[in-house]
Each structure stands twice: as C-alpha cells, then as structure tokens.
PDB file of C-alpha atoms in Angstrom:
ATOM      1  CA  GLN A   1      57.330 138.262 162.232  1.00 83.00           C
ATOM      2  CA  SER A   2      53.589 138.604 162.765  1.00 83.00           C
ATOM      3  CA  ILE A   3      53.828 142.375 163.258  1.00 88.00           C
ATOM      4  CA  MET A   4      56.166 142.799 160.278  1.00 88.00           C
ATOM      5  CA  GLY A   5      53.999 140.656 158.011  1.00 88.00           C
ATOM      6  CA  SER A   6      50.808 142.540 158.810  1.00 90.00           C
ATOM      7  CA  ALA A   7      52.539 145.904 158.467  1.00 91.00           C
ATOM      8  CA  GLU A   8      54.050 144.929 155.111  1.00 90.00           C
ATOM      9  CA  LEU A   9      50.670 143.926 153.700  1.00 92.00           C
ATOM     10  CA  LEU A  10      49.158 147.230 154.812  1.00 92.00           C
ATOM     11  CA  GLU A  11      52.124 149.203 153.503  1.00 91.00           C
ATOM     12  CA  ASN A  12      51.825 147.628 150.053  1.00 91.00           C
ATOM     13  CA  GLY A  13      48.069 148.165 149.842  1.00 91.00           C
ATOM     14  CA  LEU A  14      47.278 144.448 149.795  1.00 91.00           C
ATOM     15  CA  VAL A  15      44.598 144.601 152.498  1.00 90.00           C
ATOM     16  CA  LYS A  16      40.975 145.347 151.706  1.00 91.00           C
ATOM     17  CA  GLU A  17      39.589 148.474 153.329  1.00 92.00           C
ATOM     18  CA  SER A  18      37.062 146.367 155.231  1.00 92.00           C
ATOM     19  CA  ASP A  19      39.881 144.219 156.701  1.00 90.00           C
ATOM     20  CA  LYS A  20      42.231 147.024 157.764  1.00 93.00           C
ATOM     21  CA  SER A  21      40.820 147.450 161.263  1.00 93.00           C
ATOM     22  CA  ARG A  22      41.380 143.728 161.926  1.00 90.00           C
ATOM     23  CA  PHE A  23      45.013 143.994 160.793  1.00 91.00           C
ATOM     24  CA  TYR A  24      45.595 147.129 162.903  1.00 93.00           C
ATOM     25  CA  GLY A  25      44.098 145.353 165.917  1.00 90.00           C
ATOM     26  CA  HIS A  26      46.347 142.349 165.327  1.00 87.00           C
ATOM     27  CA  ILE A  27      49.447 144.567 165.189  1.00 91.00           C
ATOM     28  CA  ARG A  28      48.425 146.286 168.454  1.00 88.00           C
ATOM     29  CA  GLN A  29      47.829 142.981 170.254  1.00 82.00           C
ATOM     30  CA  GLU A  30      51.150 141.525 169.124  1.00 83.00           C
ATOM     31  CA  ALA A  31      52.959 144.748 170.094  1.00 86.00           C
ATOM     32  CA  GLU A  32      51.411 144.521 173.581  1.00 79.00           C
ATOM     33  CA  ARG A  33      52.632 140.915 173.912  1.00 76.00           C
ATOM     34  CA  LEU A  34      56.100 141.985 172.785  1.00 83.00           C
ATOM     35  CA  LEU A  35      56.151 144.769 175.372  1.00 80.00           C
ATOM     36  CA  MET A  36      55.111 142.324 178.112  1.00 71.00           C
ATOM     37  CA  LEU A  37      57.914 139.987 177.075  1.00 74.00           C
ATOM     38  CA  ILE A  38      60.520 142.780 177.142  1.00 80.00           C
ATOM     39  CA  GLU A  39      59.359 143.950 180.577  1.00 78.00           C
ATOM     40  CA  ASP A  40      59.489 140.401 181.980  1.00 71.00           C
ATOM     41  CA  ILE A  41      62.999 139.853 180.582  1.00 77.00           C
ATOM     42  CA  MET A  42      64.124 143.132 182.157  1.00 78.00           C
ATOM     43  CA  ARG A  43      62.723 142.052 185.542  1.00 76.00           C
ATOM     44  CA  LEU A  44      64.575 138.752 185.354  1.00 75.00           C
ATOM     45  CA  SER A  45      67.772 140.494 184.294  1.00 78.00           C
ATOM     46  CA  GLN A  46      67.589 142.768 187.348  1.00 75.00           C
ATOM     47  CA  LEU A  47      67.113 139.762 189.612  1.00 77.00           C
ATOM     48  CA  ASP A  48      70.003 137.943 187.956  1.00 74.00           C
ATOM     49  CA  GLU A  49      72.280 140.914 188.624  1.00 76.00           C
ATOM     50  CA  GLY A  50      71.500 140.587 192.324  1.00 72.00           C
ATOM     51  CA  GLY A  51      72.013 144.251 193.195  1.00 73.00           C
ATOM     52  CA  ASP A  52      70.776 145.715 196.455  1.00 79.00           C
ATOM     53  CA  MET A  53      67.130 146.800 196.523  1.00 83.00           C
ATOM     54  CA  PRO A  54      65.544 149.001 199.180  1.00 87.00           C
ATOM     55  CA  VAL A  55      63.713 147.120 201.941  1.00 89.00           C
ATOM     56  CA  GLU A  56      60.853 148.400 204.081  1.00 95.00           C
ATOM     57  CA  PRO A  57      58.167 147.131 206.471  1.00 96.00           C
ATOM     58  CA  LEU A  58      55.405 145.470 204.455  1.00 96.00           C
ATOM     59  CA  SER A  59      51.958 144.005 204.949  1.00 97.00           C
ATOM     60  CA  LEU A  60      51.334 141.039 202.649  1.00 97.00           C
ATOM     61  CA  ARG A  61      47.597 141.483 203.073  1.00 97.00           C
ATOM     62  CA  MET A  62      47.779 145.124 202.019  1.00 97.00           C
ATOM     63  CA  ILE A  63      49.864 144.283 198.942  1.00 96.00           C
ATOM     64  CA  THR A  64      47.387 141.524 198.061  1.00 97.00           C
ATOM     65  CA  GLY A  65      44.668 144.194 198.068  1.00 96.00           C
ATOM     66  CA  GLU A  66      46.730 146.291 195.660  1.00 95.00           C
ATOM     67  CA  VAL A  67      47.203 143.292 193.372  1.00 95.00           C
ATOM     68  CA  PHE A  68      43.461 142.568 193.413  1.00 96.00           C
ATOM     69  CA  GLY A  69      42.824 146.201 192.456  1.00 94.00           C
ATOM     70  CA  VAL A  70      44.972 145.772 189.336  1.00 91.00           C
ATOM     71  CA  LEU A  71      43.505 142.368 188.398  1.00 94.00           C
ATOM     72  CA  LYS A  72      39.821 142.930 189.210  1.00 93.00           C
ATOM     73  CA  GLU A  73      38.803 143.680 185.615  1.00 92.00           C
ATOM     74  CA  LEU A  74      40.592 140.592 184.279  1.00 91.00           C
ATOM     75  CA  ALA A  75      38.910 138.491 186.975  1.00 95.00           C
ATOM     76  CA  ALA A  76      35.506 140.025 186.211  1.00 94.00           C
ATOM     77  CA  GLU A  77      35.808 139.003 182.546  1.00 92.00           C
ATOM     78  CA  LYS A  78      35.818 135.340 183.655  1.00 93.00           C
ATOM     79  CA  ASN A  79      33.563 135.868 186.673  1.00 95.00           C
ATOM     80  CA  ILE A  80      36.369 134.726 188.976  1.00 96.00           C
ATOM     81  CA  GLU A  81      36.122 135.610 192.660  1.00 96.00           C
ATOM     82  CA  LEU A  82      39.231 137.039 194.353  1.00 97.00           C
ATOM     83  CA  THR A  83      39.459 136.519 198.118  1.00 97.00           C
ATOM     84  CA  VAL A  84      42.046 137.086 200.823  1.00 97.00           C
ATOM     85  CA  SER A  85      41.969 135.719 204.371  1.00 97.00           C
ATOM     86  CA  GLY A  86      44.196 135.195 207.369  1.00 96.00           C
ATOM     87  CA  ASP A  87      46.807 137.376 209.030  1.00 96.00           C
ATOM     88  CA  ALA A  88      48.411 140.694 208.065  1.00 95.00           C
ATOM     89  CA  GLY A  89      51.652 139.028 207.026  1.00 96.00           C
ATOM     90  CA  GLU A  90      54.040 141.666 208.313  1.00 95.00           C
ATOM     91  CA  ILE A  91      57.576 141.324 206.966  1.00 96.00           C
ATOM     92  CA  THR A  92      60.537 143.481 206.007  1.00 95.00           C
ATOM     93  CA  GLY A  93      61.256 143.116 202.313  1.00 93.00           C
ATOM     94  CA  VAL A  94      61.316 144.638 198.829  1.00 92.00           C
ATOM     95  CA  LYS A  95      57.803 145.791 197.988  1.00 93.00           C
ATOM     96  CA  ARG A  96      58.260 145.596 194.217  1.00 89.00           C
ATOM     97  CA  LEU A  97      59.330 141.952 194.444  1.00 92.00           C
ATOM     98  CA  VAL A  98      56.533 140.963 196.828  1.00 95.00           C
ATOM     99  CA  PHE A  99      54.053 142.653 194.489  1.00 93.00           C
ATOM    100  CA  GLU A 100      55.517 140.736 191.518  1.00 91.00           C
ATOM    101  CA  ILE A 101      55.196 137.435 193.389  1.00 94.00           C
ATOM    102  CA  LEU A 102      51.562 137.977 194.331  1.00 96.00           C
ATOM    103  CA  TYR A 103      50.648 139.531 190.989  1.00 93.00           C
ATOM    104  CA  ASN A 104      52.052 136.699 188.884  1.00 92.00           C
ATOM    105  CA  LEU A 105      50.546 133.961 191.063  1.00 94.00           C
ATOM    106  CA  CYS A 106      47.096 135.575 191.102  1.00 96.00           C
ATOM    107  CA  ASP A 107      47.322 136.430 187.393  1.00 93.00           C
ATOM    108  CA  ASN A 108      48.084 132.778 186.614  1.00 91.00           C
ATOM    109  CA  GLY A 109      45.171 131.699 188.791  1.00 93.00           C
ATOM    110  CA  ILE A 110      42.854 133.877 186.717  1.00 94.00           C
ATOM    111  CA  LYS A 111      44.310 133.015 183.305  1.00 90.00           C
ATOM    112  CA  TYR A 112      44.258 129.279 183.942  1.00 89.00           C
ATOM    113  CA  GLY A 113      41.066 129.336 185.978  1.00 88.00           C
ATOM    114  CA  ASN A 114      37.616 128.275 184.873  1.00 89.00           C
ATOM    115  CA  ASN A 115      34.806 130.735 184.324  1.00 91.00           C
ATOM    116  CA  GLY A 116      32.984 131.268 187.599  1.00 92.00           C
ATOM    117  CA  GLY A 117      35.946 129.979 189.602  1.00 93.00           C
ATOM    118  CA  ARG A 118      38.010 131.518 192.377  1.00 95.00           C
ATOM    119  CA  VAL A 119      41.505 132.627 193.321  1.00 97.00           C
ATOM    120  CA  ALA A 120      41.969 132.519 197.089  1.00 97.00           C
ATOM    121  CA  VAL A 121      44.941 134.036 198.924  1.00 98.00           C
ATOM    122  CA  SER A 122      45.507 133.023 202.543  1.00 98.00           C
ATOM    123  CA  ILE A 123      48.226 134.483 204.770  1.00 97.00           C
ATOM    124  CA  LYS A 124      49.629 133.008 207.961  1.00 97.00           C
ATOM    125  CA  ASP A 125      52.094 134.690 210.299  1.00 96.00           C
ATOM    126  CA  LYS A 126      54.631 132.324 211.863  1.00 94.00           C
ATOM    127  CA  GLU A 127      57.478 132.952 214.278  1.00 92.00           C
ATOM    128  CA  ASN A 128      60.209 133.724 211.744  1.00 95.00           C
ATOM    129  CA  GLU A 129      58.306 133.889 208.458  1.00 96.00           C
ATOM    130  CA  SER A 130      54.997 134.695 206.832  1.00 97.00           C
ATOM    131  CA  GLU A 131      53.366 132.112 204.594  1.00 97.00           C
ATOM    132  CA  ILE A 132      51.224 132.931 201.566  1.00 97.00           C
ATOM    133  CA  LYS A 133      49.048 130.376 199.807  1.00 97.00           C
ATOM    134  CA  VAL A 134      47.520 131.205 196.420  1.00 97.00           C
ATOM    135  CA  ALA A 135      44.944 128.607 195.381  1.00 96.00           C
ATOM    136  CA  ASP A 136      42.688 128.294 192.348  1.00 94.00           C
ATOM    137  CA  ASN A 137      40.271 125.665 191.058  1.00 91.00           C
ATOM    138  CA  GLY A 138      41.379 125.905 187.442  1.00 89.00           C
ATOM    139  CA  ILE A 139      42.849 123.507 184.907  1.00 88.00           C
ATOM    140  CA  GLY A 140      45.783 122.417 187.095  1.00 85.00           C
ATOM    141  CA  ILE A 141      49.179 121.121 185.998  1.00 81.00           C
ATOM    142  CA  ALA A 142      49.968 117.591 184.833  1.00 75.00           C
ATOM    143  CA  LYS A 143      52.568 115.658 186.854  1.00 72.00           C
ATOM    144  CA  GLU A 144      55.078 115.602 184.004  1.00 68.00           C
ATOM    145  CA  HIS A 145      55.087 119.414 183.853  1.00 69.00           C
ATOM    146  CA  LYS A 146      55.088 120.289 187.562  1.00 66.00           C
ATOM    147  CA  ASP A 147      58.872 120.200 188.017  1.00 70.00           C
ATOM    148  CA  ARG A 148      59.473 122.404 184.973  1.00 72.00           C
ATOM    149  CA  VAL A 149      56.943 125.221 185.322  1.00 78.00           C
ATOM    150  CA  PHE A 150      59.532 127.541 186.921  1.00 71.00           C
ATOM    151  CA  GLU A 151      61.829 127.283 183.896  1.00 72.00           C
ATOM    152  CA  ARG A 152      62.044 130.347 181.675  1.00 66.00           C
ATOM    153  CA  PHE A 153      59.683 130.262 178.686  1.00 65.00           C
ATOM    154  CA  TYR A 154      58.364 126.832 179.677  1.00 65.00           C
ATOM    155  CA  ARG A 155      54.643 126.423 179.003  1.00 63.00           C
ATOM    156  CA  ALA A 156      52.769 123.474 180.446  1.00 59.00           C
ATOM    157  CA  ASP A 157      49.804 124.196 178.156  1.00 56.00           C
ATOM    158  CA  LYS A 158      51.137 125.930 175.051  1.00 50.00           C
ATOM    159  CA  SER A 159      47.783 126.479 173.350  1.00 47.00           C
ATOM    160  CA  HIS A 160      46.197 127.945 176.488  1.00 49.00           C
ATOM    161  CA  SER A 161      49.257 130.093 177.261  1.00 48.00           C
ATOM    162  CA  LYS A 162      49.241 131.649 173.794  1.00 50.00           C
ATOM    163  CA  LYS A 163      45.515 132.345 174.019  1.00 52.00           C
ATOM    164  CA  SER A 164      45.872 133.975 177.447  1.00 52.00           C
ATOM    165  CA  GLY A 165      48.765 136.171 176.284  1.00 54.00           C
ATOM    166  CA  GLY A 166      51.356 134.938 178.775  1.00 61.00           C
ATOM    167  CA  THR A 167      55.089 135.265 178.165  1.00 60.00           C
ATOM    168  CA  GLY A 168      56.179 132.042 179.873  1.00 69.00           C
ATOM    169  CA  LEU A 169      58.278 134.029 182.355  1.00 80.00           C
ATOM    170  CA  GLY A 170      55.822 134.728 185.188  1.00 78.00           C
ATOM    171  CA  LEU A 171      56.692 131.770 187.411  1.00 88.00           C
ATOM    172  CA  SER A 172      60.396 132.209 186.702  1.00 87.00           C
ATOM    173  CA  ILE A 173      60.100 135.787 187.984  1.00 87.00           C
ATOM    174  CA  VAL A 174      58.274 134.474 191.065  1.00 91.00           C
ATOM    175  CA  LYS A 175      60.951 131.846 191.758  1.00 91.00           C
ATOM    176  CA  ASN A 176      63.817 134.334 191.399  1.00 89.00           C
ATOM    177  CA  ALA A 177      62.050 137.000 193.483  1.00 91.00           C
ATOM    178  CA  VAL A 178      61.415 134.477 196.277  1.00 94.00           C
ATOM    179  CA  LYS A 179      65.056 133.411 196.122  1.00 91.00           C
ATOM    180  CA  TYR A 180      66.234 137.044 196.314  1.00 90.00           C
ATOM    181  CA  LEU A 181      64.078 137.574 199.420  1.00 93.00           C
ATOM    182  CA  GLY A 182      65.504 134.450 201.062  1.00 94.00           C
ATOM    183  CA  GLY A 183      62.211 132.584 200.971  1.00 96.00           C
ATOM    184  CA  ARG A 184      60.987 129.248 199.667  1.00 95.00           C
ATOM    185  CA  ILE A 185      58.277 128.172 197.254  1.00 95.00           C
ATOM    186  CA  GLU A 186      56.293 124.972 196.747  1.00 94.00           C
ATOM    187  CA  ILE A 187      53.640 124.042 194.210  1.00 92.00           C
ATOM    188  CA  ASP A 188      50.867 121.483 194.607  1.00 92.00           C
ATOM    189  CA  SER A 189      48.646 120.836 191.614  1.00 86.00           C
ATOM    190  CA  GLU A 190      46.368 118.244 190.122  1.00 85.00           C
ATOM    191  CA  GLU A 191      45.291 118.313 186.503  1.00 86.00           C
ATOM    192  CA  GLY A 192      41.647 119.291 186.152  1.00 85.00           C
ATOM    193  CA  THR A 193      41.313 120.232 189.835  1.00 87.00           C
ATOM    194  CA  GLY A 194      43.438 123.312 190.460  1.00 90.00           C
ATOM    195  CA  THR A 195      46.733 124.590 191.794  1.00 92.00           C
ATOM    196  CA  GLU A 196      48.004 125.820 195.152  1.00 95.00           C
ATOM    197  CA  VAL A 197      51.311 127.671 195.418  1.00 95.00           C
ATOM    198  CA  THR A 198      52.861 128.248 198.846  1.00 96.00           C
ATOM    199  CA  VAL A 199      55.432 131.007 199.354  1.00 97.00           C
ATOM    200  CA  ALA A 200      57.178 131.526 202.700  1.00 97.00           C
ATOM    201  CA  LEU A 201      59.059 134.793 203.212  1.00 97.00           C
ATOM    202  CA  PRO A 202      61.307 135.578 206.191  1.00 96.00           C
ATOM    203  CA  LYS A 203      60.081 138.333 208.479  1.00 94.00           C
ATOM    204  CA  LYS A 204      63.469 140.067 208.240  1.00 85.00           C
TER     205      LYS A 204
END
C-alpha cells in the first residue's frame, strides 16, 4: 500500500519537484523490505517441504567468518564489535542452513544491539555435537515475549523491528533450520541486558 500510494501520487503529478527524491527513496526502501520478506518466506517454504539438501564437511568458525564479512558494514554503522572464539566446530551439514542460522542470529544481535556494543560468537566442540553461542549486550527480550520469538512474523518490539527493517521471520528460519539439521536451540535473555542464543548441531 505504501509503494502504491507513493507511486500514484508521483504518477498523477501531485508531488512537488523538491519532494520527488524523497518519494523515490521511500519506494526503493519499501521495495527492498518487500524483497526481503519474499526471500524469507521462500526459505521457510523450502524448509517446510523438507526435501533433501546436500551435506558436506563444515567448519562453524569458517562460516562465522563469512557471516561477519557480510555484516561488517552494518556492524560498523553502530560501532558494534564482532568477535569469534573457541573451537573450529567441525560438523557435517548443509552449509546454506548453517549460514542462515549464524547470519540471522548475528544480524539480530546487531539490529537490537546498542551503539558501541558487541556480538560475540563462541564455538565449542563436544563429543557428538558442536555448540554455538551468539551473545549480545543489546536491548534484550522481556519474559512475556521470550517463548514466542520463534513464531512467524512475531515481533517482541514492533517499533524497533520496523525501524530496523526486519521481516519478523529471522528466528523462525533459525528454528526450522536447526530442526532440519537435527539440532537444538535455547534462548536466554534479560530485558535491557542482552541476549544469548545457544545452538547445538550434531557432528553428523
């Protein structure tokens, strides 16, 4: 509706010349959000279908580095430090899904983090699984929202989510990807203090 409304005003010549660039920018931003939403829905649809995906040997630490490479500019805008520590996290799994898990968790840590904060990834190899912890010192999640954050389109902080451009599907993608890989996920958060998400993925 926002895109259509802005386009209609421009089409009918009802926008001042000095305001046109603002309207064009608004249409572009809303189109980008729409594209993100479509892509997230497609990812969830693929996970729902449950088809076979190719597996390969993976290093969780290496994939974390790739995720940081994609998110470094977003983190720099808020002066948020990205760190990774611990083991290599060697598993056999679906790289695209592991990337999605780490990307969405780190992206959330940045979006809901405070300026000058941090997003810290730690990896621990265990006998039959590798454990990933993604921790931030951002706004945290209130108790009444913690059990619902993995629901599709659920937003614990609607005003902040809209401002950050999220689709409300990131954690749902994470939950379904972890389930597909046979892993488990836990979330520990305190409002105003930060959030720590733990994901354990089987080595095979």
